């Protein structure tokens, strides 16, 4: 999270900020998997977060 906060000062693209943060943690850890799953869901349903629960 600290990497994301720092990088957000120089990068305005939220996807790039998140990817930068993820590059500092193991790609197979639970936190990384959760964030990537959320990003994938958003790519499929950007207008309705409620679809995530179905």
PDB file of C-alpha atoms in Angstrom:
ATOM      1  CA  UNK A   1       0.000   0.000   0.000  1.00  0.00           C
ATOM      2  CA  UNK A   2       2.855   2.401   0.783  1.00  0.00           C
ATOM      3  CA  UNK A   3       4.268   1.925  -2.722  1.00  0.00           C
ATOM      4  CA  UNK A   4       0.877   2.794  -4.220  1.00  0.00           C
ATOM      5  CA  UNK A   5       0.560   5.908  -2.095  1.00  0.00           C
ATOM      6  CA  UNK A   6       4.043   7.083  -3.044  1.00  0.00           C
ATOM      7  CA  UNK A   7       3.695   6.283  -6.735  1.00  0.00           C
ATOM      8  CA  UNK A   8       0.329   8.061  -6.939  1.00  0.00           C
ATOM      9  CA  UNK A   9       2.176  11.359  -6.528  1.00  0.00           C
ATOM     10  CA  UNK A  10       3.825  10.895  -9.927  1.00  0.00           C
ATOM     11  CA  UNK A  11       1.366   8.648 -11.781  1.00  0.00           C
ATOM     12  CA  UNK A  12      -2.302   9.454 -12.324  1.00  0.00           C
ATOM     13  CA  UNK A  13      -3.340   6.168 -13.973  1.00  0.00           C
ATOM     14  CA  UNK A  14      -4.780   4.079 -11.121  1.00  0.00           C
ATOM     15  CA  UNK A  15      -4.121   0.813 -12.949  1.00  0.00           C
ATOM     16  CA  UNK A  16      -0.413   1.664 -13.209  1.00  0.00           C
ATOM     17  CA  UNK A  17      -0.343   2.652  -9.533  1.00  0.00           C
ATOM     18  CA  UNK A  18      -1.858  -0.680  -8.490  1.00  0.00           C
ATOM     19  CA  UNK A  19       0.438  -2.674 -10.776  1.00  0.00           C
ATOM     20  CA  UNK A  20       3.466  -0.853  -9.344  1.00  0.00           C
ATOM     21  CA  UNK A  21       2.366  -1.744  -5.818  1.00  0.00           C
ATOM     22  CA  UNK A  22       1.796  -5.359  -6.792  1.00  0.00           C
ATOM     23  CA  UNK A  23       5.292  -5.555  -8.251  1.00  0.00           C
ATOM     24  CA  UNK A  24       6.699  -5.249  -4.711  1.00  0.00           C
ATOM     25  CA  UNK A  25       4.917  -8.275  -3.252  1.00  0.00           C
ATOM     26  CA  UNK A  26       4.974 -11.959  -4.243  1.00  0.00           C
ATOM     27  CA  UNK A  27       2.569 -12.601  -7.119  1.00  0.00           C
ATOM     28  CA  UNK A  28       1.343 -15.809  -5.502  1.00  0.00           C
ATOM     29  CA  UNK A  29       0.450 -14.312  -2.115  1.00  0.00           C
ATOM     30  CA  UNK A  30      -3.187 -14.053  -1.039  1.00  0.00           C
ATOM     31  CA  UNK A  31      -3.205 -10.240  -1.080  1.00  0.00           C
ATOM     32  CA  UNK A  32      -1.884 -10.105  -4.643  1.00  0.00           C
ATOM     33  CA  UNK A  33      -4.399 -12.691  -5.821  1.00  0.00           C
ATOM     34  CA  UNK A  34      -7.256 -10.787  -4.186  1.00  0.00           C
ATOM     35  CA  UNK A  35      -6.255  -7.486  -5.787  1.00  0.00           C
ATOM     36  CA  UNK A  36      -5.843  -9.096  -9.215  1.00  0.00           C
ATOM     37  CA  UNK A  37      -9.231 -10.828  -8.867  1.00  0.00           C
ATOM     38  CA  UNK A  38     -10.863  -7.495  -8.037  1.00  0.00           C
ATOM     39  CA  UNK A  39      -9.176  -5.839 -11.006  1.00  0.00           C
ATOM     40  CA  UNK A  40     -10.360  -8.643 -13.309  1.00  0.00           C
ATOM     41  CA  UNK A  41     -13.897  -8.318 -11.978  1.00  0.00           C
ATOM     42  CA  UNK A  42     -13.815  -4.566 -12.565  1.00  0.00           C
ATOM     43  CA  UNK A  43     -12.710  -5.167 -16.154  1.00  0.00           C
ATOM     44  CA  UNK A  44     -15.774  -7.389 -16.656  1.00  0.00           C
ATOM     45  CA  UNK A  45     -18.334  -5.247 -14.771  1.00  0.00           C
ATOM     46  CA  UNK A  46     -17.082  -1.673 -14.360  1.00  0.00           C
ATOM     47  CA  UNK A  47     -20.550  -0.201 -13.879  1.00  0.00           C
ATOM     48  CA  UNK A  48     -22.034  -2.484 -11.205  1.00  0.00           C
ATOM     49  CA  UNK A  49     -19.952  -3.659  -8.237  1.00  0.00           C
ATOM     50  CA  UNK A  50     -22.952  -5.648  -6.936  1.00  0.00           C
ATOM     51  CA  UNK A  51     -22.385  -8.227  -9.668  1.00  0.00           C
ATOM     52  CA  UNK A  52     -19.320  -9.334  -7.714  1.00  0.00           C
ATOM     53  CA  UNK A  53     -21.572 -11.069  -5.195  1.00  0.00           C
ATOM     54  CA  UNK A  54     -23.369 -13.205  -7.776  1.00  0.00           C
TER      55      UNK A  54
END
